[in-house]
Amino acid sequence: MTAESVTEQGLRQDLAAAFRLCHRFGWSESVGNHFSAAISDCGRRFLLNPRWQHFATIRASDLLLLDADDAEVMARPDAPDPSAWTVHGTLHRSLPAARVILHCHSPYALALSCLKDPSVLPIDNNTARFFGRTGYDLHFGGIADAEEEGRRMASAMDGHSVMVMANHGVTVAGETVADAFEDLYFFEKAAQTIILARSAGQPLSVLSDEVASATAEGWAAYRGMAQRHFDYLKSTLDAEDSSWRD
């Protein structure tokens, strides 16, 4: 499935499923964090979760349809969270290729982001998956609610599909919700591996750039895994509660 083949309703359902799954995996945080998905080729018209609605309750019909160029968005009664608008609005406006943008504070990704050096070192297949694909925003300034912070993040993410946000967590971008969610899933596993390996207090066995690059490129042949994995995960949601589709 490609971005071009997904209808707005299909995109709404996939994004709603991503919220529910994020909570199931233990990556949600109270009623914060934000996922978004562009429905226009330019990226400026996009779906975003409503302000302070818990991930476990989000339905396809709940998602806000916003225009990144609409200066009046935050003046309306149903305005999104200010931080969500600052970050996701700016990213969609600046990076149209970032069709789906997922940001959360998953435990190991957050722990990695809190290290003095949060580099994703290639030490196994999963960490090497992100070799050459990870950008870093190392200028944490509290809750992001100023446009210049969004522009800084857009600059850090430009040319990358993953951004480690110092002292904050991770943001991933993908062509489809399935692609982005798969990277979020594997990034959390990669961060867990790095944190656990560092905790042993022994030197890390870091792959050479040549091997890491070849491993990252090798993952391309497995891209179809994302849709199969996401379809399975959606089926587990349906088995318990299919209201996310509404």
PDB file of C-alpha atoms in Angstrom:
ATOM      1  CA  MET A   1       0.000   0.000   0.000  1.00  0.00           C
ATOM      2  CA  THR A   2       1.362   3.423  -0.957  1.00  0.00           C
ATOM      3  CA  ALA A   3       0.498   6.922   0.211  1.00  0.00           C
ATOM      4  CA  GLU A   4      -1.239   7.606  -3.111  1.00  0.00           C
ATOM      5  CA  SER A   5      -3.572   4.605  -2.745  1.00  0.00           C
ATOM      6  CA  VAL A   6      -4.923   5.552   0.702  1.00  0.00           C
ATOM      7  CA  THR A   7      -8.189   7.503   0.951  1.00  0.00           C
ATOM      8  CA  GLU A   8      -8.704  10.141   3.618  1.00  0.00           C
ATOM      9  CA  GLN A   9     -10.903   7.719   5.568  1.00  0.00           C
ATOM     10  CA  GLY A  10      -8.274   5.004   5.267  1.00  0.00           C
ATOM     11  CA  LEU A  11      -5.621   7.420   6.481  1.00  0.00           C
ATOM     12  CA  ARG A  12      -7.827   8.466   9.373  1.00  0.00           C
ATOM     13  CA  GLN A  13      -8.323   4.841  10.379  1.00  0.00           C
ATOM     14  CA  ASP A  14      -4.635   3.979  10.138  1.00  0.00           C
ATOM     15  CA  LEU A  15      -3.652   7.003  12.214  1.00  0.00           C
ATOM     16  CA  ALA A  16      -6.327   6.198  14.804  1.00  0.00           C
ATOM     17  CA  ALA A  17      -4.967   2.647  14.988  1.00  0.00           C
ATOM     18  CA  ALA A  18      -1.455   4.015  15.533  1.00  0.00           C
ATOM     19  CA  PHE A  19      -2.669   5.979  18.560  1.00  0.00           C
ATOM     20  CA  ARG A  20      -4.355   2.936  20.069  1.00  0.00           C
ATOM     21  CA  LEU A  21      -1.307   0.745  19.423  1.00  0.00           C
ATOM     22  CA  CYS A  22       1.057   3.336  20.880  1.00  0.00           C
ATOM     23  CA  HIS A  23      -0.901   3.188  24.122  1.00  0.00           C
ATOM     24  CA  ARG A  24      -0.976  -0.614  24.042  1.00  0.00           C
ATOM     25  CA  PHE A  25       2.813  -0.741  23.754  1.00  0.00           C
ATOM     26  CA  GLY A  26       3.167   1.551  26.766  1.00  0.00           C
ATOM     27  CA  TRP A  27       4.439   4.521  24.782  1.00  0.00           C
ATOM     28  CA  SER A  28       1.621   6.989  25.504  1.00  0.00           C
ATOM     29  CA  GLU A  29       1.967   9.661  28.152  1.00  0.00           C
ATOM     30  CA  SER A  30      -1.173  10.895  29.897  1.00  0.00           C
ATOM     31  CA  VAL A  31      -3.059  12.852  27.201  1.00  0.00           C
ATOM     32  CA  GLY A  32       0.013  14.352  25.537  1.00  0.00           C
ATOM     33  CA  ASN A  33       2.144  13.595  22.446  1.00  0.00           C
ATOM     34  CA  HIS A  34       1.000  13.897  18.875  1.00  0.00           C
ATOM     35  CA  PHE A  35       0.741  12.015  15.577  1.00  0.00           C
ATOM     36  CA  SER A  36      -0.116  13.620  12.238  1.00  0.00           C
ATOM     37  CA  ALA A  37      -0.553  12.648   8.591  1.00  0.00           C
ATOM     38  CA  ALA A  38      -0.703  14.805   5.462  1.00  0.00           C
ATOM     39  CA  ILE A  39      -3.653  14.401   3.099  1.00  0.00           C
ATOM     40  CA  SER A  40      -2.440  16.888   0.468  1.00  0.00           C
ATOM     41  CA  ASP A  41       0.546  16.496  -1.844  1.00  0.00           C
ATOM     42  CA  CYS A  42       2.101  19.693  -0.491  1.00  0.00           C
ATOM     43  CA  GLY A  43       1.790  18.350   3.052  1.00  0.00           C
ATOM     44  CA  ARG A  44       0.045  21.472   4.321  1.00  0.00           C
ATOM     45  CA  ARG A  45      -3.359  19.885   4.924  1.00  0.00           C
ATOM     46  CA  PHE A  46      -2.942  17.269   7.602  1.00  0.00           C
ATOM     47  CA  LEU A  47      -4.701  15.230  10.268  1.00  0.00           C
ATOM     48  CA  LEU A  48      -3.782  15.699  13.932  1.00  0.00           C
ATOM     49  CA  ASN A  49      -5.106  14.373  17.225  1.00  0.00           C
ATOM     50  CA  PRO A  50      -7.399  16.688  19.218  1.00  0.00           C
ATOM     51  CA  ARG A  51      -6.092  18.518  22.221  1.00  0.00           C
ATOM     52  CA  TRP A  52      -5.713  16.319  25.286  1.00  0.00           C
ATOM     53  CA  GLN A  53      -7.664  13.302  24.078  1.00  0.00           C
ATOM     54  CA  HIS A  54      -6.215  10.055  25.381  1.00  0.00           C
ATOM     55  CA  PHE A  55      -4.588   7.854  22.742  1.00  0.00           C
ATOM     56  CA  ALA A  56      -6.659   4.846  23.880  1.00  0.00           C
ATOM     57  CA  THR A  57      -9.916   6.593  22.939  1.00  0.00           C
ATOM     58  CA  ILE A  58      -9.113   8.114  19.550  1.00  0.00           C
ATOM     59  CA  ARG A  59     -11.405   7.262  16.625  1.00  0.00           C
ATOM     60  CA  ALA A  60     -10.891   8.064  12.966  1.00  0.00           C
ATOM     61  CA  SER A  61     -13.622  10.723  13.115  1.00  0.00           C
ATOM     62  CA  ASP A  62     -11.961  12.478  16.080  1.00  0.00           C
ATOM     63  CA  LEU A  63      -8.915  13.600  14.100  1.00  0.00           C
ATOM     64  CA  LEU A  64      -8.673  17.289  13.246  1.00  0.00           C
ATOM     65  CA  LEU A  65      -8.150  18.327   9.625  1.00  0.00           C
ATOM     66  CA  LEU A  66      -5.856  21.358   9.673  1.00  0.00           C
ATOM     67  CA  ASP A  67      -4.135  23.669   7.221  1.00  0.00           C
ATOM     68  CA  ALA A  68      -0.545  24.530   8.117  1.00  0.00           C
ATOM     69  CA  ASP A  69      -0.983  27.939   6.460  1.00  0.00           C
ATOM     70  CA  ASP A  70      -4.113  28.837   8.442  1.00  0.00           C
ATOM     71  CA  ALA A  71      -3.097  31.592  10.864  1.00  0.00           C
ATOM     72  CA  GLU A  72      -6.436  31.366  12.714  1.00  0.00           C
ATOM     73  CA  VAL A  73      -6.170  27.717  13.797  1.00  0.00           C
ATOM     74  CA  MET A  74      -5.212  28.469  17.391  1.00  0.00           C
ATOM     75  CA  ALA A  75      -8.013  31.036  17.802  1.00  0.00           C
ATOM     76  CA  ARG A  76     -10.788  28.478  17.289  1.00  0.00           C
ATOM     77  CA  PRO A  77     -12.646  26.587  20.055  1.00  0.00           C
ATOM     78  CA  ASP A  78     -11.342  23.232  18.783  1.00  0.00           C
ATOM     79  CA  ALA A  79      -7.730  24.422  18.516  1.00  0.00           C
ATOM     80  CA  PRO A  80      -5.085  21.713  18.807  1.00  0.00           C
ATOM     81  CA  ASP A  81      -2.451  21.593  21.514  1.00  0.00           C
ATOM     82  CA  PRO A  82      -0.070  24.575  21.008  1.00  0.00           C
ATOM     83  CA  SER A  83       3.006  22.360  20.992  1.00  0.00           C
ATOM     84  CA  ALA A  84       1.416  20.029  18.424  1.00  0.00           C
ATOM     85  CA  TRP A  85       0.618  22.954  16.144  1.00  0.00           C
ATOM     86  CA  THR A  86       4.090  24.452  16.529  1.00  0.00           C
ATOM     87  CA  VAL A  87       5.919  21.231  15.734  1.00  0.00           C
ATOM     88  CA  HIS A  88       3.674  19.311  13.353  1.00  0.00           C
ATOM     89  CA  GLY A  89       2.381  22.362  11.521  1.00  0.00           C
ATOM     90  CA  THR A  90       5.923  23.552  10.869  1.00  0.00           C
ATOM     91  CA  LEU A  91       7.216  20.101   9.914  1.00  0.00           C
ATOM     92  CA  HIS A  92       4.407  19.501   7.420  1.00  0.00           C
ATOM     93  CA  ARG A  93       4.853  22.988   5.983  1.00  0.00           C
ATOM     94  CA  SER A  94       8.615  22.619   5.672  1.00  0.00           C
ATOM     95  CA  LEU A  95       8.993  18.928   4.801  1.00  0.00           C
ATOM     96  CA  PRO A  96       6.230  17.807   2.411  1.00  0.00           C
ATOM     97  CA  ALA A  97       7.946  14.439   1.949  1.00  0.00           C
ATOM     98  CA  ALA A  98       7.294  13.696   5.636  1.00  0.00           C
ATOM     99  CA  ARG A  99       3.805  12.366   4.998  1.00  0.00           C
ATOM    100  CA  VAL A 100       3.252  10.821   8.437  1.00  0.00           C
ATOM    101  CA  ILE A 101       4.916  12.209  11.557  1.00  0.00           C
ATOM    102  CA  LEU A 102       4.832  10.321  14.860  1.00  0.00           C
ATOM    103  CA  HIS A 103       6.234  11.752  18.086  1.00  0.00           C
ATOM    104  CA  CYS A 104       6.186  10.057  21.465  1.00  0.00           C
ATOM    105  CA  HIS A 105       8.184   9.559  24.642  1.00  0.00           C
ATOM    106  CA  SER A 106       8.673   5.791  24.456  1.00  0.00           C
ATOM    107  CA  PRO A 107      10.805   4.694  27.439  1.00  0.00           C
ATOM    108  CA  TYR A 108      14.038   3.590  25.802  1.00  0.00           C
ATOM    109  CA  ALA A 109      14.028   6.250  23.088  1.00  0.00           C
ATOM    110  CA  LEU A 110      13.533   8.870  25.794  1.00  0.00           C
ATOM    111  CA  ALA A 111      16.326   7.370  27.888  1.00  0.00           C
ATOM    112  CA  LEU A 112      18.637   7.429  24.867  1.00  0.00           C
ATOM    113  CA  SER A 113      17.745  11.069  24.207  1.00  0.00           C
ATOM    114  CA  CYS A 114      18.810  11.931  27.758  1.00  0.00           C
ATOM    115  CA  LEU A 115      22.381  10.745  27.281  1.00  0.00           C
ATOM    116  CA  LYS A 116      25.089  13.360  26.763  1.00  0.00           C
ATOM    117  CA  ASP A 117      25.769  11.603  23.458  1.00  0.00           C
ATOM    118  CA  PRO A 118      22.460  10.158  22.188  1.00  0.00           C
ATOM    119  CA  SER A 119      23.962   8.788  18.974  1.00  0.00           C
ATOM    120  CA  VAL A 120      22.323   5.692  17.545  1.00  0.00           C
ATOM    121  CA  LEU A 121      25.455   3.589  17.245  1.00  0.00           C
ATOM    122  CA  PRO A 122      25.233   0.636  14.830  1.00  0.00           C
ATOM    123  CA  ILE A 123      25.817  -2.395  17.044  1.00  0.00           C
ATOM    124  CA  ASP A 124      23.258  -4.857  15.616  1.00  0.00           C
ATOM    125  CA  ASN A 125      20.715  -5.202  12.800  1.00  0.00           C
ATOM    126  CA  ASN A 126      18.108  -2.967  14.429  1.00  0.00           C
ATOM    127  CA  THR A 127      20.449  -0.132  15.345  1.00  0.00           C
ATOM    128  CA  ALA A 128      22.116  -0.294  11.917  1.00  0.00           C
ATOM    129  CA  ARG A 129      18.654   0.041  10.367  1.00  0.00           C
ATOM    130  CA  PHE A 130      18.875   3.748  11.254  1.00  0.00           C
ATOM    131  CA  PHE A 131      22.446   4.339  10.061  1.00  0.00           C
ATOM    132  CA  GLY A 132      22.486   7.522   7.975  1.00  0.00           C
ATOM    133  CA  ARG A 133      18.759   8.038   8.576  1.00  0.00           C
ATOM    134  CA  THR A 134      18.859   9.790  11.954  1.00  0.00           C
ATOM    135  CA  GLY A 135      18.946  13.519  12.622  1.00  0.00           C
ATOM    136  CA  TYR A 136      19.546  15.106  16.012  1.00  0.00           C
ATOM    137  CA  ASP A 137      18.001  18.155  17.658  1.00  0.00           C
ATOM    138  CA  LEU A 138      20.266  18.780  20.639  1.00  0.00           C
ATOM    139  CA  HIS A 139      18.732  22.057  21.830  1.00  0.00           C
ATOM    140  CA  PHE A 140      16.025  21.172  24.325  1.00  0.00           C
ATOM    141  CA  GLY A 141      14.286  24.291  25.625  1.00  0.00           C
ATOM    142  CA  GLY A 142      11.248  22.923  27.411  1.00  0.00           C
ATOM    143  CA  ILE A 143       7.832  22.477  25.826  1.00  0.00           C
ATOM    144  CA  ALA A 144       8.090  23.476  22.165  1.00  0.00           C
ATOM    145  CA  ASP A 145       5.585  26.278  21.632  1.00  0.00           C
ATOM    146  CA  ALA A 146       7.498  28.808  19.527  1.00  0.00           C
ATOM    147  CA  GLU A 147       7.656  28.736  15.732  1.00  0.00           C
ATOM    148  CA  GLU A 148      11.441  29.047  15.685  1.00  0.00           C
ATOM    149  CA  GLU A 149      11.633  25.755  17.589  1.00  0.00           C
ATOM    150  CA  GLY A 150       9.551  24.085  14.910  1.00  0.00           C
ATOM    151  CA  ARG A 151      11.853  25.477  12.229  1.00  0.00           C
ATOM    152  CA  ARG A 152      14.906  24.204  14.105  1.00  0.00           C
ATOM    153  CA  MET A 153      13.384  20.740  14.319  1.00  0.00           C
ATOM    154  CA  ALA A 154      12.503  20.813  10.627  1.00  0.00           C
ATOM    155  CA  SER A 155      16.123  21.629   9.847  1.00  0.00           C
ATOM    156  CA  ALA A 156      17.361  18.764  12.032  1.00  0.00           C
ATOM    157  CA  MET A 157      14.962  16.321  10.393  1.00  0.00           C
ATOM    158  CA  ASP A 158      15.523  17.431   6.811  1.00  0.00           C
ATOM    159  CA  GLY A 159      16.959  14.482   4.878  1.00  0.00           C
ATOM    160  CA  HIS A 160      16.247  12.039   7.705  1.00  0.00           C
ATOM    161  CA  SER A 161      13.332   9.810   8.621  1.00  0.00           C
ATOM    162  CA  VAL A 162      14.105   9.792  12.357  1.00  0.00           C
ATOM    163  CA  MET A 163      14.951  12.631  14.709  1.00  0.00           C
ATOM    164  CA  VAL A 164      16.323  12.139  18.210  1.00  0.00           C
ATOM    165  CA  MET A 165      15.202  15.103  20.295  1.00  0.00           C
ATOM    166  CA  ALA A 166      17.635  15.702  23.153  1.00  0.00           C
ATOM    167  CA  ASN A 167      16.025  15.227  26.597  1.00  0.00           C
ATOM    168  CA  HIS A 168      12.694  14.756  24.871  1.00  0.00           C
ATOM    169  CA  GLY A 169      12.175  11.576  22.852  1.00  0.00           C
ATOM    170  CA  VAL A 170      11.922  10.641  19.199  1.00  0.00           C
ATOM    171  CA  THR A 171      10.051  11.736  16.086  1.00  0.00           C
ATOM    172  CA  VAL A 172       9.760   9.521  13.020  1.00  0.00           C
ATOM    173  CA  ALA A 173       8.427  10.251   9.548  1.00  0.00           C
ATOM    174  CA  GLY A 174       7.258   7.859   6.851  1.00  0.00           C
ATOM    175  CA  GLU A 175       5.407   7.636   3.569  1.00  0.00           C
ATOM    176  CA  THR A 176       2.539   5.731   5.191  1.00  0.00           C
ATOM    177  CA  VAL A 177       1.326   5.204   8.743  1.00  0.00           C
ATOM    178  CA  ALA A 178       2.530   1.601   8.552  1.00  0.00           C
ATOM    179  CA  ASP A 179       6.027   2.698   7.478  1.00  0.00           C
ATOM    180  CA  ALA A 180       6.286   5.322  10.218  1.00  0.00           C
ATOM    181  CA  PHE A 181       4.915   3.034  12.915  1.00  0.00           C
ATOM    182  CA  GLU A 182       7.348   0.284  11.923  1.00  0.00           C
ATOM    183  CA  ASP A 183      10.258   2.693  12.318  1.00  0.00           C
ATOM    184  CA  LEU A 184       8.890   3.815  15.686  1.00  0.00           C
ATOM    185  CA  TYR A 185       8.653   0.159  16.729  1.00  0.00           C
ATOM    186  CA  PHE A 186      12.173  -0.704  15.598  1.00  0.00           C
ATOM    187  CA  PHE A 187      13.656   2.525  16.954  1.00  0.00           C
ATOM    188  CA  GLU A 188      12.375   1.702  20.421  1.00  0.00           C
ATOM    189  CA  LYS A 189      13.970  -1.752  20.109  1.00  0.00           C
ATOM    190  CA  ALA A 190      17.217  -0.174  18.878  1.00  0.00           C
ATOM    191  CA  ALA A 191      17.243   2.303  21.767  1.00  0.00           C
ATOM    192  CA  GLN A 192      16.600  -0.537  24.210  1.00  0.00           C
ATOM    193  CA  THR A 193      19.578  -2.451  22.816  1.00  0.00           C
ATOM    194  CA  ILE A 194      21.859   0.580  23.165  1.00  0.00           C
ATOM    195  CA  ILE A 195      20.728   1.345  26.725  1.00  0.00           C
ATOM    196  CA  LEU A 196      21.124  -2.278  27.811  1.00  0.00           C
ATOM    197  CA  ALA A 197      24.513  -2.656  26.102  1.00  0.00           C
ATOM    198  CA  ARG A 198      25.805   0.546  27.689  1.00  0.00           C
ATOM    199  CA  SER A 199      24.570  -0.596  31.102  1.00  0.00           C
ATOM    200  CA  ALA A 200      27.010  -3.524  30.997  1.00  0.00           C
ATOM    201  CA  GLY A 201      29.870  -1.082  31.440  1.00  0.00           C
ATOM    202  CA  GLN A 202      31.895  -2.743  28.685  1.00  0.00           C
ATOM    203  CA  PRO A 203      33.104  -1.165  25.412  1.00  0.00           C
ATOM    204  CA  LEU A 204      30.570  -1.422  22.605  1.00  0.00           C
ATOM    205  CA  SER A 205      31.337  -3.471  19.517  1.00  0.00           C
ATOM    206  CA  VAL A 206      30.411  -0.840  16.912  1.00  0.00           C
ATOM    207  CA  LEU A 207      30.028  -1.913  13.304  1.00  0.00           C
ATOM    208  CA  SER A 208      32.170  -0.263  10.662  1.00  0.00           C
ATOM    209  CA  ASP A 209      30.498   2.409   8.539  1.00  0.00           C
ATOM    210  CA  GLU A 210      30.722   0.049   5.568  1.00  0.00           C
ATOM    211  CA  VAL A 211      28.927  -2.786   7.322  1.00  0.00           C
ATOM    212  CA  ALA A 212      26.409  -0.446   8.956  1.00  0.00           C
ATOM    213  CA  SER A 213      25.599   1.185   5.615  1.00  0.00           C
ATOM    214  CA  ALA A 214      25.172  -2.185   3.904  1.00  0.00           C
ATOM    215  CA  THR A 215      22.898  -3.338   6.718  1.00  0.00           C
ATOM    216  CA  ALA A 216      20.763  -0.198   6.486  1.00  0.00           C
ATOM    217  CA  GLU A 217      20.459  -0.643   2.735  1.00  0.00           C
ATOM    218  CA  GLY A 218      19.613  -4.306   3.230  1.00  0.00           C
ATOM    219  CA  TRP A 219      16.544  -3.356   5.245  1.00  0.00           C
ATOM    220  CA  ALA A 220      15.014  -1.780   2.116  1.00  0.00           C
ATOM    221  CA  ALA A 221      14.154  -5.212   0.744  1.00  0.00           C
ATOM    222  CA  TYR A 222      12.061  -5.836   3.859  1.00  0.00           C
ATOM    223  CA  ARG A 223       9.911  -2.732   3.594  1.00  0.00           C
ATOM    224  CA  GLY A 224       6.805  -4.853   2.982  1.00  0.00           C
ATOM    225  CA  MET A 225       7.107  -6.111   6.545  1.00  0.00           C
ATOM    226  CA  ALA A 226       5.716  -2.797   7.772  1.00  0.00           C
ATOM    227  CA  GLN A 227       2.302  -3.216   6.146  1.00  0.00           C
ATOM    228  CA  ARG A 228       2.022  -6.894   7.113  1.00  0.00           C
ATOM    229  CA  HIS A 229       2.970  -6.093  10.705  1.00  0.00           C
ATOM    230  CA  PHE A 230       0.594  -3.131  10.875  1.00  0.00           C
ATOM    231  CA  ASP A 231      -2.282  -5.168   9.389  1.00  0.00           C
ATOM    232  CA  TYR A 232      -1.732  -7.819  12.052  1.00  0.00           C
ATOM    233  CA  LEU A 233      -1.644  -5.216  14.814  1.00  0.00           C
ATOM    234  CA  LYS A 234      -4.880  -3.675  13.537  1.00  0.00           C
ATOM    235  CA  SER A 235      -6.499  -7.120  13.611  1.00  0.00           C
ATOM    236  CA  THR A 236      -5.634  -7.409  17.315  1.00  0.00           C
ATOM    237  CA  LEU A 237      -7.341  -4.069  17.927  1.00  0.00           C
ATOM    238  CA  ASP A 238     -10.434  -5.277  16.067  1.00  0.00           C
ATOM    239  CA  ALA A 239     -10.556  -8.420  18.189  1.00  0.00           C
ATOM    240  CA  GLU A 240     -10.969  -6.285  21.305  1.00  0.00           C
ATOM    241  CA  ASP A 241     -12.594  -3.030  20.201  1.00  0.00           C
ATOM    242  CA  SER A 242     -13.057  -1.826  16.620  1.00  0.00           C
ATOM    243  CA  SER A 243     -14.279   1.656  17.603  1.00  0.00           C
ATOM    244  CA  TRP A 244     -11.015   3.161  16.312  1.00  0.00           C
ATOM    245  CA  ARG A 245     -12.406   2.686  12.806  1.00  0.00           C
ATOM    246  CA  ASP A 246     -15.468   4.914  13.450  1.00  0.00           C
TER     247      ASP A 246
END
